[in-house]
mmCIF file of N, CA and C in Angstrom:
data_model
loop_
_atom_site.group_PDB
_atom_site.id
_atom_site.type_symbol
_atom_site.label_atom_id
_atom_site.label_comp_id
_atom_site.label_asym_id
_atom_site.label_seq_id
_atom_site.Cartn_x
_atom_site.Cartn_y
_atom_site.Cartn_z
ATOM 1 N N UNK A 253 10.981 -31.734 -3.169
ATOM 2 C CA UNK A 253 11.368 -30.646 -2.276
ATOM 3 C C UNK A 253 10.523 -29.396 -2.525
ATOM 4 N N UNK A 254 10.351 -28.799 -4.006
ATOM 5 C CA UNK A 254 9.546 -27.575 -4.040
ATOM 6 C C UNK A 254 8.139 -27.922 -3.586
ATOM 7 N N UNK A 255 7.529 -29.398 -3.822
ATOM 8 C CA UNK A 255 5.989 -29.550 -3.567
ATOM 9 C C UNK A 255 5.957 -29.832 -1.961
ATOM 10 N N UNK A 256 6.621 -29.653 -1.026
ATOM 11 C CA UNK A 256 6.755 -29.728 0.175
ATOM 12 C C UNK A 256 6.857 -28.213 0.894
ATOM 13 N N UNK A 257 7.615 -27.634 -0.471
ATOM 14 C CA UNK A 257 7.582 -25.815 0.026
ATOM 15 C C UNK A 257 6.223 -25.213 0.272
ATOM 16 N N UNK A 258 6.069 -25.433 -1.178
ATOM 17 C CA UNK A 258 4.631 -24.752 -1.339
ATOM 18 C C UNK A 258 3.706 -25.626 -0.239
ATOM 19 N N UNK A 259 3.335 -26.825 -0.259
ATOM 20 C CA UNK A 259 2.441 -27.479 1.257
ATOM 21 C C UNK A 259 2.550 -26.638 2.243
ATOM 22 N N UNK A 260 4.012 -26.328 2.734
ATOM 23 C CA UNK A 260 4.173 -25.281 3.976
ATOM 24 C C UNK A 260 3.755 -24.022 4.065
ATOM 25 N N UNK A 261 4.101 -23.370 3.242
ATOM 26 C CA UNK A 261 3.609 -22.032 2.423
ATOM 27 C C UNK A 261 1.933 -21.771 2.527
ATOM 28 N N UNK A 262 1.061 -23.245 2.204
ATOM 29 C CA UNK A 262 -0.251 -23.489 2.045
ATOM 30 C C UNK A 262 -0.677 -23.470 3.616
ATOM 31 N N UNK A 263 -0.254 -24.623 4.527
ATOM 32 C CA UNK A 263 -0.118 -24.639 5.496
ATOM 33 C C UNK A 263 -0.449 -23.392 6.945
ATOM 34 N N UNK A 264 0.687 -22.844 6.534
ATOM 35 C CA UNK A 264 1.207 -21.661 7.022
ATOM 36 C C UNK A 264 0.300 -20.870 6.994
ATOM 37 N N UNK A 265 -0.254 -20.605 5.906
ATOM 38 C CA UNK A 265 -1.596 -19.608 5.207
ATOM 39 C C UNK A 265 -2.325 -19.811 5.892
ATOM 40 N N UNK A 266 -2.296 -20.735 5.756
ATOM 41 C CA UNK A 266 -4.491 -21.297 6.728
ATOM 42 C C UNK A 266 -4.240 -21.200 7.994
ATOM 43 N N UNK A 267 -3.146 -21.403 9.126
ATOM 44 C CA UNK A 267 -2.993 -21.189 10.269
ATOM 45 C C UNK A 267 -2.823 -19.590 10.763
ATOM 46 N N UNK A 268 -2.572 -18.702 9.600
ATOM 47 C CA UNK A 268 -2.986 -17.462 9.827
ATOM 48 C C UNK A 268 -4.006 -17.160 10.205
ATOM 49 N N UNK A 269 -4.686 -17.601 8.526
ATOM 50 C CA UNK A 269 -5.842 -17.073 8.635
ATOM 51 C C UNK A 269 -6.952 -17.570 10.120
ATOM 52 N N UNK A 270 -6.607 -18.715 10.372
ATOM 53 C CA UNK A 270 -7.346 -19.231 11.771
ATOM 54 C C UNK A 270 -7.018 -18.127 12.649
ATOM 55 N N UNK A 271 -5.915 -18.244 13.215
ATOM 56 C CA UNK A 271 -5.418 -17.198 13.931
ATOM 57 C C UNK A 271 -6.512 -16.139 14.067
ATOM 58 N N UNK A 272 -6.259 -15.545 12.585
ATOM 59 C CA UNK A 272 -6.942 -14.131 12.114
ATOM 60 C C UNK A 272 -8.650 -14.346 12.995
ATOM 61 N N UNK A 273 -8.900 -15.106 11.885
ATOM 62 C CA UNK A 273 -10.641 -15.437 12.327
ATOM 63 C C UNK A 273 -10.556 -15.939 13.770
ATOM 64 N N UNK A 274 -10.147 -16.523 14.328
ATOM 65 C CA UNK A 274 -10.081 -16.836 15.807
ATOM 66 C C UNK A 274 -10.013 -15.494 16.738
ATOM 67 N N UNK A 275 -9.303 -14.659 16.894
ATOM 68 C CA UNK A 275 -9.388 -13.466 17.221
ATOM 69 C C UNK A 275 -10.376 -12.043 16.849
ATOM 70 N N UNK A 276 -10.776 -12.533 15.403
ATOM 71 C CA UNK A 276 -12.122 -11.894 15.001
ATOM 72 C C UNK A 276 -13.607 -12.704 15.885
ATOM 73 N N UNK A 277 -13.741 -13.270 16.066
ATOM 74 C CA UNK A 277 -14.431 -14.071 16.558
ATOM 75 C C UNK A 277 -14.405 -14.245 18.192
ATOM 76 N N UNK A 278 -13.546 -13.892 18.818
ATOM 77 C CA UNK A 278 -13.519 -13.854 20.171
ATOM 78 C C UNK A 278 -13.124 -12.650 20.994
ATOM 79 N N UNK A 279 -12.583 -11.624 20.115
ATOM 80 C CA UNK A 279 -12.125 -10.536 20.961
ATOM 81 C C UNK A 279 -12.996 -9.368 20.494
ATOM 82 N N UNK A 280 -14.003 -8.762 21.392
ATOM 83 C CA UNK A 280 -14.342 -7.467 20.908
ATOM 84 C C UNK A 280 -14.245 -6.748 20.447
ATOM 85 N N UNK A 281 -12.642 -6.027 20.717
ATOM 86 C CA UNK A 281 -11.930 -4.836 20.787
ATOM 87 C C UNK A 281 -11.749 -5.213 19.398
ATOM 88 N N UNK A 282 -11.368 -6.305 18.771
ATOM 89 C CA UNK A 282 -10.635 -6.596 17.000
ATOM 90 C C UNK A 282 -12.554 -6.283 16.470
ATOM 91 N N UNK A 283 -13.227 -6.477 16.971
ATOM 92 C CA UNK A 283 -14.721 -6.642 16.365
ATOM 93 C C UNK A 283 -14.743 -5.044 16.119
ATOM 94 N N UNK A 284 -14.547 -4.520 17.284
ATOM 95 C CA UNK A 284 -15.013 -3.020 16.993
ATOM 96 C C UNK A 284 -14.016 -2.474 16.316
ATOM 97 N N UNK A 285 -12.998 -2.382 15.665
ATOM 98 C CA UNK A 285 -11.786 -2.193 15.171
ATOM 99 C C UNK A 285 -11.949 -2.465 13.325
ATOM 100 N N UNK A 286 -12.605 -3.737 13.587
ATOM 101 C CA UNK A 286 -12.999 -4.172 11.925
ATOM 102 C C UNK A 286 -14.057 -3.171 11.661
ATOM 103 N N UNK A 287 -15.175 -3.232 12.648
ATOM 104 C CA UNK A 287 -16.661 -2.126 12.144
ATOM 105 C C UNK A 287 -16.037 -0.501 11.961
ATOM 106 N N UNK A 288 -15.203 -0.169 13.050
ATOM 107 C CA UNK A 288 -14.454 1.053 12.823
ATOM 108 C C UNK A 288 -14.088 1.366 11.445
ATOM 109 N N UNK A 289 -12.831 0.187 11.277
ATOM 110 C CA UNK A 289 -12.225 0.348 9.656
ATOM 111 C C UNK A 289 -13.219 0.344 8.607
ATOM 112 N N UNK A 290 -14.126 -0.118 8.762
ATOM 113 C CA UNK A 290 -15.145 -0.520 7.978
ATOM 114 C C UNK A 290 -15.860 0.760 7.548
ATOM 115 N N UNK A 291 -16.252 1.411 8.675
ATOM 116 C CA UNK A 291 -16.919 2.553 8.507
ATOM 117 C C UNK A 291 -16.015 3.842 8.016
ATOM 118 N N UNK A 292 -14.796 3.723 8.163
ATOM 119 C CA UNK A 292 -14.069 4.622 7.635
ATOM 120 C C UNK A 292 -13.350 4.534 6.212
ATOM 121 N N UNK A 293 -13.667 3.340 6.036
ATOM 122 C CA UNK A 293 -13.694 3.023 4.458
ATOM 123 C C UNK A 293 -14.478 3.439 3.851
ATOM 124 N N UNK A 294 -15.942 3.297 4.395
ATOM 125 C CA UNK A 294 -17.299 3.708 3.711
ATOM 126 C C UNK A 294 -17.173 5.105 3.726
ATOM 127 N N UNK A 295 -16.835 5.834 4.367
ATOM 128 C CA UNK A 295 -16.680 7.473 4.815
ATOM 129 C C UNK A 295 -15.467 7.456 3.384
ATOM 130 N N UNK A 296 -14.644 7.705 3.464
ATOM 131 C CA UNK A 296 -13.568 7.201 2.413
ATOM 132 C C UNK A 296 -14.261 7.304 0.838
ATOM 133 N N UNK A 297 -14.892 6.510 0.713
ATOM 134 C CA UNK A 297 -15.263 5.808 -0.502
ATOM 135 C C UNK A 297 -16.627 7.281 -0.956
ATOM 136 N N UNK A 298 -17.347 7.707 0.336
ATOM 137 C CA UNK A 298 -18.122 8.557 0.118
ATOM 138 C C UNK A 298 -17.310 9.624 -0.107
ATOM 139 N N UNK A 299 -16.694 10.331 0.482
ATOM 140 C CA UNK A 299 -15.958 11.480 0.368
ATOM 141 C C UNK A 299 -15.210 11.664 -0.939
ATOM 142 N N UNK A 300 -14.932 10.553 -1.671
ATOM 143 C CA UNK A 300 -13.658 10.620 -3.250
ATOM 144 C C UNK A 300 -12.684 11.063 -2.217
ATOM 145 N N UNK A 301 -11.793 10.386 -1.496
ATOM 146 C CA UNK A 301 -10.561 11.087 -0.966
ATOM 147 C C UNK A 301 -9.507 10.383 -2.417
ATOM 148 N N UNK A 302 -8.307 10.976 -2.037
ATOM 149 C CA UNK A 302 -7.271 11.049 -2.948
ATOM 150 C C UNK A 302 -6.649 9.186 -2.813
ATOM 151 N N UNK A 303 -5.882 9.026 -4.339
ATOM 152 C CA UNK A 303 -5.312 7.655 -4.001
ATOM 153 C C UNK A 303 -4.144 7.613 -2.420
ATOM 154 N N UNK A 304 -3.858 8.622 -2.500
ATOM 155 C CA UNK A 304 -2.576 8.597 -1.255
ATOM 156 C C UNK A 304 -3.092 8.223 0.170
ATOM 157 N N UNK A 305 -4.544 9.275 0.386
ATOM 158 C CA UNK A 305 -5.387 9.105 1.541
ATOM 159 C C UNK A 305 -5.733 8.173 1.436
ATOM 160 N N UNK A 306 -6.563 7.688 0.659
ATOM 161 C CA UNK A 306 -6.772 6.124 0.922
ATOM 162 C C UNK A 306 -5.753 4.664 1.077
ATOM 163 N N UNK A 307 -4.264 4.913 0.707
ATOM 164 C CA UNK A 307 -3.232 3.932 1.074
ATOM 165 C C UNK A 307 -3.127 4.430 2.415
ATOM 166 N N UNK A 308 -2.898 5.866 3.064
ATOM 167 C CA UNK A 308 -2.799 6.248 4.333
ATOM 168 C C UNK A 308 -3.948 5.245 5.675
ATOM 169 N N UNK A 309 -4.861 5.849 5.381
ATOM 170 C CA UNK A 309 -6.222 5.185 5.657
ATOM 171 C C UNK A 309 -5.981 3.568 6.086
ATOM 172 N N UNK A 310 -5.907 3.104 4.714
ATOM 173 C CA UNK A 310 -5.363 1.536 4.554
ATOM 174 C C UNK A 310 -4.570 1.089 6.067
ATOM 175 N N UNK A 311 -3.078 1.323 5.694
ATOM 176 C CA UNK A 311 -2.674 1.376 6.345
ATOM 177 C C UNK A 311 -2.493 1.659 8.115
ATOM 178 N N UNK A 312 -2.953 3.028 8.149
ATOM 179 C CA UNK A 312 -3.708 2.948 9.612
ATOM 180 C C UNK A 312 -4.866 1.966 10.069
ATOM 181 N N UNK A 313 -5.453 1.703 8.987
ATOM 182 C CA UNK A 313 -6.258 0.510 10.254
ATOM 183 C C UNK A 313 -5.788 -0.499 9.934
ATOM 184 N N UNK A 314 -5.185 -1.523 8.994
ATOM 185 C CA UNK A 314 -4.471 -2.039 9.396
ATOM 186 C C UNK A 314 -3.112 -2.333 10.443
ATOM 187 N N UNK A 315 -2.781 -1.420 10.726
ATOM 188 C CA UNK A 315 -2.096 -1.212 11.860
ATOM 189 C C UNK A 315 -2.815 -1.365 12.968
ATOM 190 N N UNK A 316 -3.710 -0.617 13.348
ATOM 191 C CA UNK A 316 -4.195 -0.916 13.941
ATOM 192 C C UNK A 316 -5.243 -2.141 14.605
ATOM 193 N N UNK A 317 -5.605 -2.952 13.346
ATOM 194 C CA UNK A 317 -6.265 -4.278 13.968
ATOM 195 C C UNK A 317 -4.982 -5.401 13.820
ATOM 196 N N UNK A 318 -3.803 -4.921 13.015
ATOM 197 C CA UNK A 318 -2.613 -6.122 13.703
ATOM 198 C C UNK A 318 -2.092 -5.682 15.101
ATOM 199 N N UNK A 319 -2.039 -4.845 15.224
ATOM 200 C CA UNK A 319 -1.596 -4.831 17.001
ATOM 201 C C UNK A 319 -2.566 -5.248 17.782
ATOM 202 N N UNK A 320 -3.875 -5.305 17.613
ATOM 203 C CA UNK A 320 -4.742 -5.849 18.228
ATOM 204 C C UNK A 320 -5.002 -7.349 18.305
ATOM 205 N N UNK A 321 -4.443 -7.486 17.074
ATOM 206 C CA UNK A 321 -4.321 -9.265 16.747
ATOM 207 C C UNK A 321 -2.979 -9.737 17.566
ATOM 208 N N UNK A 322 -1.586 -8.363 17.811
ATOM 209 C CA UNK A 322 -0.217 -9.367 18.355
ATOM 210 C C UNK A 322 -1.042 -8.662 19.931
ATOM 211 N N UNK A 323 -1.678 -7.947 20.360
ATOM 212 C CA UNK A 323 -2.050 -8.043 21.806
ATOM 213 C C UNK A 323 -2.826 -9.218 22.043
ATOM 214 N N UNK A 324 -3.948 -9.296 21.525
ATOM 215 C CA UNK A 324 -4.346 -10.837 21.306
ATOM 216 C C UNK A 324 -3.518 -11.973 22.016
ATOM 217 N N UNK A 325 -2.570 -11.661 20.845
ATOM 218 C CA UNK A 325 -1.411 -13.445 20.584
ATOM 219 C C UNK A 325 -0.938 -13.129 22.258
ATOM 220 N N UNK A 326 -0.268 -12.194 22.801
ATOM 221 C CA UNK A 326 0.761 -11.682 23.858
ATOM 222 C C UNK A 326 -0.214 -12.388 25.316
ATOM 223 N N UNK A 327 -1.703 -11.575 25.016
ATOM 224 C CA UNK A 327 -2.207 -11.954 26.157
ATOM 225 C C UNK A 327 -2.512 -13.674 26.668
ATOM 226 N N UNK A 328 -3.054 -14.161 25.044
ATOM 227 C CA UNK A 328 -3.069 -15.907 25.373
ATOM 228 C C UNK A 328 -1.773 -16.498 26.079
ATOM 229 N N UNK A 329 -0.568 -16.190 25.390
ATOM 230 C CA UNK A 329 0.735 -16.730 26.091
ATOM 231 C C UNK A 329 0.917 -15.974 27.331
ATOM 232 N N UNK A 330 0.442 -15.086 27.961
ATOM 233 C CA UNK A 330 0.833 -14.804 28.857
ATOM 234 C C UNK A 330 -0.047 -15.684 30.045
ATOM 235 N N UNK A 331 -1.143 -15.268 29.629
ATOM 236 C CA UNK A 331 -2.083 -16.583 30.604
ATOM 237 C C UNK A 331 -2.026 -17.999 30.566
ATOM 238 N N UNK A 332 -1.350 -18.585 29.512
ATOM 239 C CA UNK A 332 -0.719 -19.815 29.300
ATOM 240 C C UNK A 332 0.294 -20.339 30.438
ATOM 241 N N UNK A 333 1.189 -18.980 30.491
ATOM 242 C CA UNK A 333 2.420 -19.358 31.189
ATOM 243 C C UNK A 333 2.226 -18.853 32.480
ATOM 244 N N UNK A 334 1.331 -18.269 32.244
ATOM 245 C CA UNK A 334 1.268 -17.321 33.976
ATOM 246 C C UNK A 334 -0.384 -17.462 34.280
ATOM 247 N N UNK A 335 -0.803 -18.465 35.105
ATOM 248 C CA UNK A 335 -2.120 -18.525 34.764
ATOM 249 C C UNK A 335 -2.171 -17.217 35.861
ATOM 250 N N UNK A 336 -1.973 -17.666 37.123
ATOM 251 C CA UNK A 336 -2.026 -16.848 37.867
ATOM 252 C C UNK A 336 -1.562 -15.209 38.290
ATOM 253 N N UNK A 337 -2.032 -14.544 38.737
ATOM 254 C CA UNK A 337 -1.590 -13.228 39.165
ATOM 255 C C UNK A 337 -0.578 -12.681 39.302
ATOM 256 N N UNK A 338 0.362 -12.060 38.536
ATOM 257 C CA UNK A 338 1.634 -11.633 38.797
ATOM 258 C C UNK A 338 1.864 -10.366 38.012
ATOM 259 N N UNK A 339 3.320 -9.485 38.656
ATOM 260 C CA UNK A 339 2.760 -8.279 38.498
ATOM 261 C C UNK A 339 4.088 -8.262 36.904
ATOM 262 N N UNK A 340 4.663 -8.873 36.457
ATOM 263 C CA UNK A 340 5.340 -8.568 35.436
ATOM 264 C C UNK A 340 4.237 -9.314 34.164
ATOM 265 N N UNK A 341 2.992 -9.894 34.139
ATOM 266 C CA UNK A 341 2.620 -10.812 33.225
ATOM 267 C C UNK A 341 1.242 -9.323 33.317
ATOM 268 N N UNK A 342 1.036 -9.402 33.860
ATOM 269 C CA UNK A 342 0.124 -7.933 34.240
ATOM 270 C C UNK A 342 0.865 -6.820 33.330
ATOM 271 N N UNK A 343 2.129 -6.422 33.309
ATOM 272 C CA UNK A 343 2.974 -5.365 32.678
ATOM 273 C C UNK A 343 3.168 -5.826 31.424
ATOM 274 N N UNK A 344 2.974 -7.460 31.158
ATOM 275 C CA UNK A 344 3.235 -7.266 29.672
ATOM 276 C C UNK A 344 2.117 -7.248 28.714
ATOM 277 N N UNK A 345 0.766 -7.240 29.928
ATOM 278 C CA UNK A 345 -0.720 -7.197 28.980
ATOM 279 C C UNK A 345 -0.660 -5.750 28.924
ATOM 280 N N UNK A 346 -0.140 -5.078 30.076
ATOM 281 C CA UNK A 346 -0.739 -3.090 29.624
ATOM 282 C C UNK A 346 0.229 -3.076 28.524
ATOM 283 N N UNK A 347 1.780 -2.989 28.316
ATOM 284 C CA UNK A 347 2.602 -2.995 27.169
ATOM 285 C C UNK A 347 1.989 -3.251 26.157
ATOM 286 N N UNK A 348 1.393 -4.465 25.783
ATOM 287 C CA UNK A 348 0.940 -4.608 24.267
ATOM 288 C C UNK A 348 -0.495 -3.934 24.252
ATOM 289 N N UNK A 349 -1.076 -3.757 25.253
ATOM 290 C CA UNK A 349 -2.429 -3.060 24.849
ATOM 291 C C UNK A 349 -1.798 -1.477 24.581
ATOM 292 N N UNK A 350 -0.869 -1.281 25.493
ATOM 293 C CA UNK A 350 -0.596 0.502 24.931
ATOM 294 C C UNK A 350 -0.051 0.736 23.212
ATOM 295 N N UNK A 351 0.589 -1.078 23.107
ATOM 296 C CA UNK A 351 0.988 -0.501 21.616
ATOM 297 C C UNK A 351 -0.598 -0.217 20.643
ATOM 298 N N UNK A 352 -1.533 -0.798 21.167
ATOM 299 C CA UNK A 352 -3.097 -0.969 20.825
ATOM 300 C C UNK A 352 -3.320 1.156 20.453
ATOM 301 N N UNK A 353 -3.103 1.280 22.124
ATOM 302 C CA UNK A 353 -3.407 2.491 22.115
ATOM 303 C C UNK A 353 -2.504 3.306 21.484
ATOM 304 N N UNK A 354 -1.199 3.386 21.081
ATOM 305 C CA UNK A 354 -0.750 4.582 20.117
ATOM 306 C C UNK A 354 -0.974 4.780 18.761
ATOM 307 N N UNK A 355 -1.109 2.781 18.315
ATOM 308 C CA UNK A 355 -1.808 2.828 16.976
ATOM 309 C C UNK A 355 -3.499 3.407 16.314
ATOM 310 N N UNK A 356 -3.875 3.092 17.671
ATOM 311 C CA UNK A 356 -5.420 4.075 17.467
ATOM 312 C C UNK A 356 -5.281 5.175 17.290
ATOM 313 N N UNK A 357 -4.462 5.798 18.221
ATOM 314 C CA UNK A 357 -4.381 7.345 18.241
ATOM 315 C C UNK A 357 -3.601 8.427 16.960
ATOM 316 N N UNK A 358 -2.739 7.344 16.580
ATOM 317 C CA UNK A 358 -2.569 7.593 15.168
ATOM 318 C C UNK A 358 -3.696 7.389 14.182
ATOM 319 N N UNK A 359 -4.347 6.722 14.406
ATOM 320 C CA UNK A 359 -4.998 6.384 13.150
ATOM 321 C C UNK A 359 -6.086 7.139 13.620
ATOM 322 N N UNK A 360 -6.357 8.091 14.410
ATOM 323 C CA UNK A 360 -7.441 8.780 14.889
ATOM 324 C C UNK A 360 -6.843 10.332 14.416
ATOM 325 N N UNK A 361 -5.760 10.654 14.713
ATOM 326 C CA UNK A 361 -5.339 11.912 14.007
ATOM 327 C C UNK A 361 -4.826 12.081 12.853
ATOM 328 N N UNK A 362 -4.827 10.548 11.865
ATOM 329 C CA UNK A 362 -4.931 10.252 10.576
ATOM 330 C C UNK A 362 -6.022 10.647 9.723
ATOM 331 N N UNK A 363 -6.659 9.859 10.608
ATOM 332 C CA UNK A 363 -8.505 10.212 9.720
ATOM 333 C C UNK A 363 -9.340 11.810 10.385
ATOM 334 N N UNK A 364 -8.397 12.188 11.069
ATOM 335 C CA UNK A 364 -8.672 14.009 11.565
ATOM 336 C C UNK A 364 -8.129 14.470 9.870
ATOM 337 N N UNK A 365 -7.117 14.390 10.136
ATOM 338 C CA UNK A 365 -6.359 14.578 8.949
ATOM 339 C C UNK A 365 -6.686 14.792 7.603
ATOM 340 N N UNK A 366 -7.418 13.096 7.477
ATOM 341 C CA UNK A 366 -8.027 12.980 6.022
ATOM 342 C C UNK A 366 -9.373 13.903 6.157
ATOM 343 N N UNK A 367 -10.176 13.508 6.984
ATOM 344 C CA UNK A 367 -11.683 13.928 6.838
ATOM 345 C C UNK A 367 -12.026 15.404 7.229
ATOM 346 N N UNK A 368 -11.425 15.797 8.137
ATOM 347 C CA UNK A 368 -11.496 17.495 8.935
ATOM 348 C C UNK A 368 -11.794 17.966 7.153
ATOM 349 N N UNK A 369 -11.184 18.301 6.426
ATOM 350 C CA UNK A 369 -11.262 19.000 5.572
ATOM 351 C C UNK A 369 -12.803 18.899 4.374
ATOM 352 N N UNK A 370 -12.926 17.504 4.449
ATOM 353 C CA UNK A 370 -14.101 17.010 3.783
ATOM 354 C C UNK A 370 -15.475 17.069 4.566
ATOM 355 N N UNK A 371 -15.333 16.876 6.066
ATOM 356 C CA UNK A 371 -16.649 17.333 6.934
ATOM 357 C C UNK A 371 -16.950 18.920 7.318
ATOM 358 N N UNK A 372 -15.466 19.142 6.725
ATOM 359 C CA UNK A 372 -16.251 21.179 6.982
ATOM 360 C C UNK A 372 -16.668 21.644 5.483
ATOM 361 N N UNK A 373 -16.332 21.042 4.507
ATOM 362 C CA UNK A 373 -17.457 21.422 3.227
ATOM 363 C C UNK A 373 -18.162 21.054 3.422
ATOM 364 N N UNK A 374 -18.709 19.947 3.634
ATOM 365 C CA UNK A 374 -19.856 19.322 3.993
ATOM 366 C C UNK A 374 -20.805 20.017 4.626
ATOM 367 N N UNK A 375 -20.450 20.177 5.816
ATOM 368 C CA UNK A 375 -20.749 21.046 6.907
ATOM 369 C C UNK A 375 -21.362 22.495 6.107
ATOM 370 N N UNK A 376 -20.375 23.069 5.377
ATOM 371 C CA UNK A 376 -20.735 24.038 4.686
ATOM 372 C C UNK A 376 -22.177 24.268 3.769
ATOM 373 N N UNK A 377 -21.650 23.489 3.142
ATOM 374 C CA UNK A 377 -22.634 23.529 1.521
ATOM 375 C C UNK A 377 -23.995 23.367 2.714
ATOM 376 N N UNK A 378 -23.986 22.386 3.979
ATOM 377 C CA UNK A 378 -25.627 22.073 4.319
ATOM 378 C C UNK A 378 -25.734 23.521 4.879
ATOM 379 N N UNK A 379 -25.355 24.553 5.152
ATOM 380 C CA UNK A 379 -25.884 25.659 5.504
ATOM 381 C C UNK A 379 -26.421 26.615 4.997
ATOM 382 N N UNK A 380 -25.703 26.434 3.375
ATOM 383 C CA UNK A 380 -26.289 27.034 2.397
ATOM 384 C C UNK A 380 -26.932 26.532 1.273
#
């Protein structure tokens, strides 16, 4: 019984991760989302921000490329079940893309947040 848990557990894992990479691999928006996070890690890592900012950070883009991953999931089943044109399968692709869009926008006045303060020294010191 436990070596049947863990199989599932194992299982389970790797069909994520497909998932994961399947949607890295086919959807733009998660492509530009990873290079985004990516680059704001590197910004991050340059700046010495604080341990807190950087769990903040963390967090916001992760948020943000899992909603992009459950808009993803939302839109395949919706075209699954609805191949065709309809106006409630239409309402449930803008719905999950807007959850797309509030998580960006957080994580855009997150990293205002973190960095505003570190790009105006910056800013500074190059003037003098």
């Amino acid at each position: 019984m436990g070596r049947n848990r863990r199989s599932g557990f194992w299982r389970s894992l790797n069909q994520a991760w497909r998932g994961v990479l399947y949607t890295v691999r086919t959807q733009s928006h998660v492509q530009f989302h990873f290079v985004a996070g990516t680059s704001v890690l590197l910004l991050a890592w340059w700046s010495e921000v604080s341990r807190f900012e950087w769990l903040i950070l963390i967090f916001a883009i992760g948020s943000v490329i899992g909603a992009e991953v459950m808009n993803s999931a939302i839109e395949i089943v919706v075209d699954m079940v609805q191949p065709n044109f309809h106006p409630l399968a239409g309402m449930a692709k803008d719905v999950a893309a807007g959850a797309v869009l509030v998580t960006s926008l957080q994580a855009a006045v997150i990293g205002i947040i973190v960095f505003a303060p570190v790009l105006y020294r910056f800013a500074v010191e190059m003037l003098y």
